[in-house]
mmCIF file of C-alpha atoms and ligand atoms in Angstrom:
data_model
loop_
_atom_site.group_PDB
_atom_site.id
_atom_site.type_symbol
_atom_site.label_atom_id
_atom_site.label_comp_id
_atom_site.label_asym_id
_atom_site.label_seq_id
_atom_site.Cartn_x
_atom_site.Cartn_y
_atom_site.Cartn_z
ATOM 1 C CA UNK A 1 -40.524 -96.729 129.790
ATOM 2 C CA UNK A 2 -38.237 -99.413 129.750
ATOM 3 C CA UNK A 3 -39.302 -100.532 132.781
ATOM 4 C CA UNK A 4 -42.903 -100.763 132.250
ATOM 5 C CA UNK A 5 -41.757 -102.812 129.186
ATOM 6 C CA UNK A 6 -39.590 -105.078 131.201
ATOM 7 C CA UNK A 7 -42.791 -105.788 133.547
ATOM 8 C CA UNK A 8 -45.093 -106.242 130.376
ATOM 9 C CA UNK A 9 -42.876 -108.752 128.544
ATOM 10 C CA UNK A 10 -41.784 -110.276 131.985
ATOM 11 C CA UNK A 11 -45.245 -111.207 132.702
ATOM 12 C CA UNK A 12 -46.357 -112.218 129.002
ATOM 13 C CA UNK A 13 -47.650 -115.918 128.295
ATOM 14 C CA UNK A 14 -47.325 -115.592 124.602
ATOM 15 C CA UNK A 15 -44.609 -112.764 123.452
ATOM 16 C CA UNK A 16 -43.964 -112.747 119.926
ATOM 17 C CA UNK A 17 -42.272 -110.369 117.930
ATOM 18 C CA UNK A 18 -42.380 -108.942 114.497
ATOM 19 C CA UNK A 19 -39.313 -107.512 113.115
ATOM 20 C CA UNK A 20 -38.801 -105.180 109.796
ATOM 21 C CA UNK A 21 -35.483 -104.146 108.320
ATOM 22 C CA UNK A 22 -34.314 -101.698 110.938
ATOM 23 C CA UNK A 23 -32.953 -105.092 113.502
ATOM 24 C CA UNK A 24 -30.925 -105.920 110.761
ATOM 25 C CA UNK A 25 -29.505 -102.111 109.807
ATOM 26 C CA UNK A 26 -26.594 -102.553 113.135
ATOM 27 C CA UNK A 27 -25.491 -105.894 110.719
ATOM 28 C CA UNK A 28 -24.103 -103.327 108.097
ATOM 29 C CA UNK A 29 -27.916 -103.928 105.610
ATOM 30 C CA UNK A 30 -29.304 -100.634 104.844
ATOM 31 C CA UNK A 31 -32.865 -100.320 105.496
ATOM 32 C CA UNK A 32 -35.579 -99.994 102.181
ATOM 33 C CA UNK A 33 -36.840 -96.364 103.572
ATOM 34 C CA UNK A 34 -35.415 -93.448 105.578
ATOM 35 C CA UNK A 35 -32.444 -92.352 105.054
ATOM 36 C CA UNK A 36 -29.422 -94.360 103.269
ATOM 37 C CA UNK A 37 -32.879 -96.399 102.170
ATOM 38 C CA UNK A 38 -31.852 -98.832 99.620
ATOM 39 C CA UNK A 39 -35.371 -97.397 97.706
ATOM 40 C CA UNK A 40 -33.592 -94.115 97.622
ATOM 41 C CA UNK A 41 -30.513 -95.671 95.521
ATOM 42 C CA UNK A 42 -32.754 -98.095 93.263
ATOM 43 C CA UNK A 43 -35.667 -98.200 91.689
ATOM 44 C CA UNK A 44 -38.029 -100.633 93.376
ATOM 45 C CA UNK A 45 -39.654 -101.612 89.740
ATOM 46 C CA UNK A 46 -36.117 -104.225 89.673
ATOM 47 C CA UNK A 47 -37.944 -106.762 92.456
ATOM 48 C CA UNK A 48 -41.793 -105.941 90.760
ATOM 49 C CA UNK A 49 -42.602 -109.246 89.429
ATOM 50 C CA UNK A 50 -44.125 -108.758 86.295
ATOM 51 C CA UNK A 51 -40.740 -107.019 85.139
ATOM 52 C CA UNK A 52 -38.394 -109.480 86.393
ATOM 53 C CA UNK A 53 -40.320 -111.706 84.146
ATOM 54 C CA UNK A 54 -39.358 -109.657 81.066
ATOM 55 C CA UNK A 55 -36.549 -107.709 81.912
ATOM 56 C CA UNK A 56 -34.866 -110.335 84.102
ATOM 57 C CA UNK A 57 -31.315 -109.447 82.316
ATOM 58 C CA UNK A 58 -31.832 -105.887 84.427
ATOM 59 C CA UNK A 59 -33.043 -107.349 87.236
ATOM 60 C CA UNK A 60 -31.199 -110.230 88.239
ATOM 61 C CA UNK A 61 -27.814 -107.645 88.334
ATOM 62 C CA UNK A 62 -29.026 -105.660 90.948
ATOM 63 C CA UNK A 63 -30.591 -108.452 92.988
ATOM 64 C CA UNK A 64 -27.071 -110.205 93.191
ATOM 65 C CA UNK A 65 -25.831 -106.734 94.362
ATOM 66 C CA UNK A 66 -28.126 -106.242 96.708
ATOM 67 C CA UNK A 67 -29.159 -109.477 98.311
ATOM 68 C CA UNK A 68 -26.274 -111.786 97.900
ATOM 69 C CA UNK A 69 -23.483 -109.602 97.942
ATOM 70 C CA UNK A 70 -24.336 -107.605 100.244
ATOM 71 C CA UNK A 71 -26.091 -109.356 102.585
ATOM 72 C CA UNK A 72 -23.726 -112.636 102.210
ATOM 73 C CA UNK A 73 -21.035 -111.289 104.800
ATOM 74 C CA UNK A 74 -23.813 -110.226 107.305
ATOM 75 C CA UNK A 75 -23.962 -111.339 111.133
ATOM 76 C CA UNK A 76 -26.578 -111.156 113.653
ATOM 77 C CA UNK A 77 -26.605 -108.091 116.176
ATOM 78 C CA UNK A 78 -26.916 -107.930 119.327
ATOM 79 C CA UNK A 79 -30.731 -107.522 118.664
ATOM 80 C CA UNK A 80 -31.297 -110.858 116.890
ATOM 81 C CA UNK A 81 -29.272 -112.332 120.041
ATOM 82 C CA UNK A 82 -31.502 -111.153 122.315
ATOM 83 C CA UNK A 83 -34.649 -112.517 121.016
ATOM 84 C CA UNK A 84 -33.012 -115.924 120.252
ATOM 85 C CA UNK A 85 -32.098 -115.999 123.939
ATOM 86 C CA UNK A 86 -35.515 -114.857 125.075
ATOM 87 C CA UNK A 87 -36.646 -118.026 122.834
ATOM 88 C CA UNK A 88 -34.263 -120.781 124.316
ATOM 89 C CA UNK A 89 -35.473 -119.332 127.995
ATOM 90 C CA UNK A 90 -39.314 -119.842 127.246
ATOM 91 C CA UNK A 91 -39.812 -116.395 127.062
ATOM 92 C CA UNK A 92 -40.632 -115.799 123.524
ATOM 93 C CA UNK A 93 -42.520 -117.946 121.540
ATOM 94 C CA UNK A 94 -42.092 -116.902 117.979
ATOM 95 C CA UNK A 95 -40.984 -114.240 115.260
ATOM 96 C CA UNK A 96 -42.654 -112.614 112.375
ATOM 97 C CA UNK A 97 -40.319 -111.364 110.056
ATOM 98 C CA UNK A 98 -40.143 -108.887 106.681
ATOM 99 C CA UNK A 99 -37.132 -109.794 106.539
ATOM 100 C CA UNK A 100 -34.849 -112.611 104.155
ATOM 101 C CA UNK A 101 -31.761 -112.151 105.746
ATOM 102 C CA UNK A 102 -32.130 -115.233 107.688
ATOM 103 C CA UNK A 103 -29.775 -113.337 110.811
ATOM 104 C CA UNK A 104 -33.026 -114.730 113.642
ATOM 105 C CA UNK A 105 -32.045 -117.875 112.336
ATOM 106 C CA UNK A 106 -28.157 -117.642 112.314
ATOM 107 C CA UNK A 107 -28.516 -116.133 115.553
ATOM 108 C CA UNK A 108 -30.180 -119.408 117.118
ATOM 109 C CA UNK A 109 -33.929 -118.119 116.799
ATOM 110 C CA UNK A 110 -36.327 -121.267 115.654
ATOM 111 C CA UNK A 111 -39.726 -120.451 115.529
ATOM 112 C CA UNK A 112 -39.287 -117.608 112.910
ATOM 113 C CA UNK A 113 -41.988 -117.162 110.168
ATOM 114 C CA UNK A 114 -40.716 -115.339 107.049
ATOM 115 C CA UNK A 115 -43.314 -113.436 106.236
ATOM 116 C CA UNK A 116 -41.413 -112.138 102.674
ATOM 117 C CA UNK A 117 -39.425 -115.540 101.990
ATOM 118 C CA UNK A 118 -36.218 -115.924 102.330
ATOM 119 C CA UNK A 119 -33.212 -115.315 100.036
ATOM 120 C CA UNK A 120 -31.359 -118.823 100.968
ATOM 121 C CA UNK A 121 -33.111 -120.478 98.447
ATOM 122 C CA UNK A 122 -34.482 -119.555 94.594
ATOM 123 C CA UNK A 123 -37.081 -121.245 92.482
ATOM 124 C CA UNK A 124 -37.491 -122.108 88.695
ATOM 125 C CA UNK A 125 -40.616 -120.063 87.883
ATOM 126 C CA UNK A 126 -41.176 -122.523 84.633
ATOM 127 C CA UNK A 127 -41.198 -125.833 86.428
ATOM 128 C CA UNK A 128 -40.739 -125.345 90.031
ATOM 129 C CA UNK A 129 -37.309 -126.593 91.058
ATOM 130 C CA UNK A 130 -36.232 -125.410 94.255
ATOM 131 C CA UNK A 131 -32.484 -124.434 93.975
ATOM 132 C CA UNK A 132 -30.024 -123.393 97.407
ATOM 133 C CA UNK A 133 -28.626 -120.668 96.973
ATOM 134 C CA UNK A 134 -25.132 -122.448 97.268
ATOM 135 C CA UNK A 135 -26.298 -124.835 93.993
ATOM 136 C CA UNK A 136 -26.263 -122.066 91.640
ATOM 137 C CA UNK A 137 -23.794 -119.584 90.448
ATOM 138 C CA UNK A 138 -24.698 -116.071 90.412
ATOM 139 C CA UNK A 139 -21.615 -115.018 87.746
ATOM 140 C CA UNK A 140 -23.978 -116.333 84.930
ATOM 141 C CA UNK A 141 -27.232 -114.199 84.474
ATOM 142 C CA UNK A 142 -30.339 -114.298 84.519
ATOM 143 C CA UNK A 143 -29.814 -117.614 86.814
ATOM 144 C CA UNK A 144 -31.396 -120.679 84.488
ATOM 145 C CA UNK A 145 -33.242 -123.538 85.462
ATOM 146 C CA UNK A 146 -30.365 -126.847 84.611
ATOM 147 C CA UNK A 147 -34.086 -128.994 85.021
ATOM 148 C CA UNK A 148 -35.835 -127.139 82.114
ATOM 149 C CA UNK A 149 -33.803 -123.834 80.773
ATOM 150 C CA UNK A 150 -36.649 -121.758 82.686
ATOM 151 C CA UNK A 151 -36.256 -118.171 84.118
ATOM 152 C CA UNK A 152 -34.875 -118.997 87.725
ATOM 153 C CA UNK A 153 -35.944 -115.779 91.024
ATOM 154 C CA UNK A 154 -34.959 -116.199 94.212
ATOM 155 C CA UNK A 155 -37.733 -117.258 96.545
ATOM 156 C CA UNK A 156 -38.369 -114.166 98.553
ATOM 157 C CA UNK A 157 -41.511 -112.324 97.919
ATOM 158 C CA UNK A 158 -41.821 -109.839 95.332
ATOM 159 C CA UNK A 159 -43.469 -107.041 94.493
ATOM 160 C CA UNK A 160 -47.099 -108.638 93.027
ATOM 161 C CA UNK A 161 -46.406 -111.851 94.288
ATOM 162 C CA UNK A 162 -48.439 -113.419 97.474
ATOM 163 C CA UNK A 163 -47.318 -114.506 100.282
ATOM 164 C CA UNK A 164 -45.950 -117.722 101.342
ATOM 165 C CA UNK A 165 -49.451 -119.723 102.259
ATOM 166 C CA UNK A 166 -48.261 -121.588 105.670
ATOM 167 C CA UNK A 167 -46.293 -118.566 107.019
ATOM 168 C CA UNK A 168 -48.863 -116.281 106.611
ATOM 169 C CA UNK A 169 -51.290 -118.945 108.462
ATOM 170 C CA UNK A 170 -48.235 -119.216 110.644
ATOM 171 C CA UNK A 171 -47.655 -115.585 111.568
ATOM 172 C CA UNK A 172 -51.665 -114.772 111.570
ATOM 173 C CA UNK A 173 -52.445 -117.734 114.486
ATOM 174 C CA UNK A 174 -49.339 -116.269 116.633
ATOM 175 C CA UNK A 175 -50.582 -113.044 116.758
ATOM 176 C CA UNK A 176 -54.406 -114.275 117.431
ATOM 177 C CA UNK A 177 -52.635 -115.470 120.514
ATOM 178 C CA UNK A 178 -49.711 -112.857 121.208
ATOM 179 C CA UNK A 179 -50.824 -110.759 124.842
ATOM 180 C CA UNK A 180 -47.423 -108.967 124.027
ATOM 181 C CA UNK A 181 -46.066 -107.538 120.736
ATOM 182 C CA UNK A 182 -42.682 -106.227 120.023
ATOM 183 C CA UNK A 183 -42.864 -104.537 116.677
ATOM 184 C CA UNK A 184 -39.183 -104.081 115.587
ATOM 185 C CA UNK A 185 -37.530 -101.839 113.232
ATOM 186 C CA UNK A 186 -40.322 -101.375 110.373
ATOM 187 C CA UNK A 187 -41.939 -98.699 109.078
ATOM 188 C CA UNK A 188 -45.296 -100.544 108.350
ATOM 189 C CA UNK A 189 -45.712 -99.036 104.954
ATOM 190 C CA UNK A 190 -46.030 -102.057 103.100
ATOM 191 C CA UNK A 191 -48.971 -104.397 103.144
ATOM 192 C CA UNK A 192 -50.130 -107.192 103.797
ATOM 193 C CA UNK A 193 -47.355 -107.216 106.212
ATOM 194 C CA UNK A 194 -48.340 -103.973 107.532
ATOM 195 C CA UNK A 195 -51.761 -105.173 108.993
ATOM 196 C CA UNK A 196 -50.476 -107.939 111.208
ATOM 197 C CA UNK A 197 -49.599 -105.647 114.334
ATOM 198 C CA UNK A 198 -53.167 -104.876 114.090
ATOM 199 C CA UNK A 199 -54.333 -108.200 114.328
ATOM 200 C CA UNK A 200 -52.650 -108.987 117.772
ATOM 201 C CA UNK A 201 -53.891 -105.507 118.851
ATOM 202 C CA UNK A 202 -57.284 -106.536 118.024
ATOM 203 C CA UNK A 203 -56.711 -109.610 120.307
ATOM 204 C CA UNK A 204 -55.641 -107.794 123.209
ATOM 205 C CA UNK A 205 -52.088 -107.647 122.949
ATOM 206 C CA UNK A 206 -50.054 -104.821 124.557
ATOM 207 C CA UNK A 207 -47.799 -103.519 121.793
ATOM 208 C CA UNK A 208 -44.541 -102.507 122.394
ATOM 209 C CA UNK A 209 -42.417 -100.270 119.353
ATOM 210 C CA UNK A 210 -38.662 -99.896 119.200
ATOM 211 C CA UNK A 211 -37.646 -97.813 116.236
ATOM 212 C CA UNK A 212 -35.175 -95.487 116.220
ATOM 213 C CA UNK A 213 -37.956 -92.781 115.221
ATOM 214 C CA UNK A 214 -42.196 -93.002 114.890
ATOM 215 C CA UNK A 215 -44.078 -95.471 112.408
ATOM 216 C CA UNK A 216 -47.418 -95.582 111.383
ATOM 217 C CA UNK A 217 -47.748 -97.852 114.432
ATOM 218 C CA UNK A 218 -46.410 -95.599 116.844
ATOM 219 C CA UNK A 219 -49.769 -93.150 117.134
ATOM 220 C CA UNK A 220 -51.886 -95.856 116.370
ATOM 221 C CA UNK A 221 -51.255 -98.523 118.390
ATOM 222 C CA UNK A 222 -48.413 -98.961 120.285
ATOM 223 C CA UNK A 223 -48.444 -98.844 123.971
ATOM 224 C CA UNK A 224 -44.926 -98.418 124.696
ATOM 225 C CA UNK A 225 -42.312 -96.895 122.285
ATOM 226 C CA UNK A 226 -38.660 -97.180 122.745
ATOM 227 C CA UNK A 227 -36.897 -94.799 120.451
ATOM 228 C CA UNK A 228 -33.378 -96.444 120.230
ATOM 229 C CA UNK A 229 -31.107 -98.757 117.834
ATOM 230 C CA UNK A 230 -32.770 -102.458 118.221
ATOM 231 C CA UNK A 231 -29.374 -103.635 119.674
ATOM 232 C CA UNK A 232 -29.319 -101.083 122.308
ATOM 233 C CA UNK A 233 -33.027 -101.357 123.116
ATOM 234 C CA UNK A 234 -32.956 -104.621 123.417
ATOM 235 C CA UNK A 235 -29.855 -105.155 125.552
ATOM 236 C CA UNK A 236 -31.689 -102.723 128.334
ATOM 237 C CA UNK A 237 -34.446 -104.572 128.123
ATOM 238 C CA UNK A 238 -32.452 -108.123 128.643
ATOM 239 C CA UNK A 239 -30.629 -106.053 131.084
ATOM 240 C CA UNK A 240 -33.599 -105.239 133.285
ATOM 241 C CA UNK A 241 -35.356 -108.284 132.935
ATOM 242 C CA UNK A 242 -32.138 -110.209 135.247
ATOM 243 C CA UNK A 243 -32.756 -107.052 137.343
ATOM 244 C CA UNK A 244 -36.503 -107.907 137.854
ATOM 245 C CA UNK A 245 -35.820 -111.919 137.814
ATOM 246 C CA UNK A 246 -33.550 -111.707 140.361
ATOM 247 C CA UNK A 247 -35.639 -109.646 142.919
HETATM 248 N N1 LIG B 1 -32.905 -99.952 115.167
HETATM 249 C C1 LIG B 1 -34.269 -99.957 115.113
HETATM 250 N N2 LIG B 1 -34.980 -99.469 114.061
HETATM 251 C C2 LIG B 1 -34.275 -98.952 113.037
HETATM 252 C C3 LIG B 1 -32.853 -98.908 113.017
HETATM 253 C C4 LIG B 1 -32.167 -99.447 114.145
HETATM 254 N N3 LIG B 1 -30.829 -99.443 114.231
HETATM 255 N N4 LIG B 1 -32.463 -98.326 111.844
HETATM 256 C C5 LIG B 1 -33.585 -98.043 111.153
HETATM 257 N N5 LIG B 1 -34.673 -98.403 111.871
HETATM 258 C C6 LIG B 1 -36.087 -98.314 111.484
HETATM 259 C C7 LIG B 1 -36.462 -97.134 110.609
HETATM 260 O O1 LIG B 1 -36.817 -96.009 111.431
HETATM 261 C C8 LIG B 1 -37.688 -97.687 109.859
HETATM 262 O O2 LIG B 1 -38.886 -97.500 110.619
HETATM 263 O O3 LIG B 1 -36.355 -99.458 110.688
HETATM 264 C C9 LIG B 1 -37.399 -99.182 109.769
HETATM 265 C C10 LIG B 1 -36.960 -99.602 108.373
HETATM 266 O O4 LIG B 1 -38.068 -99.416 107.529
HETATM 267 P P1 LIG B 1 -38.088 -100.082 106.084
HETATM 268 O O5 LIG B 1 -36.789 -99.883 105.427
HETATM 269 O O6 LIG B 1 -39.344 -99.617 105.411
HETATM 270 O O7 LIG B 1 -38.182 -101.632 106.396
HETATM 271 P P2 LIG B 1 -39.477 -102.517 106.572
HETATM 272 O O8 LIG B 1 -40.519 -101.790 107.364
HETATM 273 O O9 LIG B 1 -39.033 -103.834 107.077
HETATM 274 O O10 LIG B 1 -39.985 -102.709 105.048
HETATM 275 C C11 LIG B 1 -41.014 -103.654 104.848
HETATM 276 O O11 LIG B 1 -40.783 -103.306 102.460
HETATM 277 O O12 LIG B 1 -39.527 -103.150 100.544
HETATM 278 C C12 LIG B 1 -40.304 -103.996 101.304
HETATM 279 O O13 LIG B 1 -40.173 -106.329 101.343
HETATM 280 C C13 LIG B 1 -39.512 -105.182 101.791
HETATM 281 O O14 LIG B 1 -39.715 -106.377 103.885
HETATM 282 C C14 LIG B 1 -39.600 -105.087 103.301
HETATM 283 C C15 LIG B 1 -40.854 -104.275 103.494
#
C-alpha cells in the first residue's frame, strides 16, 4: 500500500493535504476524541460560544490550560516535516488544517489554510482589536480588551461560530483542484470541516487516509489507507518516494 501511495502522490499535479489533530498527537497534544481525547477530560460546552460569552470566568481557565499551556512548549513531528519538505520541493501545494497549533507553520509549511483559526492571536469580541497572543497576559482572567474593557477570545473557531471567510474560500478552491488527497489524523466528525474531503473526491481526487485506526472517511472514500502514527507513515512514504525518484 505504501507503494501504490508513493506512485499516486509521485505522479500528482496538485497534492494537498488536510490534516486533523492526530499529526499533532507525536508533539505531546492529545487528540479531542479516542482515547486520552481531551473531550473525554472536559466538557466541550467551555469553547461553545454562546457560553464563553456569559460564563467567560469558567471558560477562559480551561482554555489557558489547554491551548496555551499546553500547547506553548509543542514542536513539529516528523509528520509536519515531511509535508513542509514536500512543499519547498514542488510537490505539495497546500494544507488544510483543523488544527491551531500552528506546528505546519513552525515546521516551514507556507501555504497552510486554518480551517478552525489559529490560537496565535485573540480578538476583542466588543470592538474588534486583534491582540498576539504575546501582547496579553493570560494570569489576569477573563483576558480584557485595554481598547474598550470588552470580553477578549482567542481567535480560533468555536463551537457556533463560522468559519474564517477567506480560508474556507481558500481550502474549498484547493480541493476543487486537488487530483491527490492526504487526509491526516482526523476523525471527520465535525462539520463543516468534515465535508471538505468530499469535495476533492467529488473532483476526482484519489484520497489517501493515514490514521492510526478507520474514520468515517476510511469506508467512504478513501482509496488508500495507511494505518500508522503520521510521523511514521509519512517518513515511509518520503522514504520511498527517493526510492522511486532515483530509479
Ligand atoms: N497519527 C495519525 N493519526 C492519529 C494519531 C497519530 N499518531 N493519533 C491519533 N490519530 C487519529 C485518531 O485515530 C483520530 O482519527 O487522529 C484523529 C483525532 O481525531 P479528533 O481528536 O476528533 O481530531 P479532529 O478530527 O482534528 O477534530 C476535528 O473537532 O473539537 C473539534 O475543532 C476541533 O479541529 C477539531 C475538530
Amino acid at each position: 500500500m505504501i507503494q501504490k501511495a508513493a506512485e499516486l502522490i509521485r505522479s500528482a499535479q496538485n497534492l494537498t493535504a488536510f490534516t486533523g489533530a492526530g499529526i499533532s498527537v507525536e508533539s505531546g497534544i492529545p487528540p479531542f476524541r479516542g482515547e486520552n481525547g481531551l473531550w473525554n477530560r472536559y466538557d466541550p460546552q467551555f469553547l461553545d460560544i454562546q457560553y464563553f460569552q456569559y460564563h467567560s470566568g469558567q471558560s477562559w481557565p480551561i482554555i489557558k490550560e489547554i491551548f496555551y499551556d499546553h500547547f506553548g512548549d509543542a514542536h513539529p513531528n516528523g509528520a509536519h516535516e515531511v509535508l513542509a519538505a514536500w512543499e519547498q520541493s514542488g510537490l505539495l501545494k497546500s494544507i488544510i488544517t483543523q488544527n491551531i497549533d500552528n506546528l505546519h507553520q513552525r515546521a516551514g509549511s507556507k501555504e497552510v489554510y486554518e480551517f478552525h483559526g489559529n490560537s496565535r492571536n485573540l480578538v476583542c469580541m466588543e470592538c474588534g482589536k486583534n491582540f498576539a497572543v504575546e501582547e496579553v497576559s493570560l494570569e489576569e482572567l477573563p483576558v480584557q480588551c485595554t481598547n474598550c474593557g470588552g470580553l477578549v477570545k482567542p481567535s480560533f473557531i468555536f463551537f457556533g461560530e463560522g468559519i474564517p471567510p477567506l480560508a474556507y474560500k481558500q481550502s474549498v478552491h484547493a480541493l476543487e483542484q486537488a487530483d491527490v488527497l492526504l487526509v491526516i489524523g482526523t476523525t471527520g466528525e465535525v462539520v463543516p470541516a468534515g465535508q471538505l474531503p468530499y469535495i476533492a473526491k467529488e473532483h476526482g481526487a484519489a484520497v489517501i487516509e493515514i490514521n492510526t485506526e478507520p474514520s468515517v472517511f476510511t469506508k467512504r472514500i478513501t482509496d488508500v489507507f495507511l494505518q500508522g502514527k503520521a510521523s511514521d507513515v509519512l517518513r515511509q512514504l518520503a522514504t520511498e518516494l527517493d526510492k522511486i525518484n532515483t530509479h
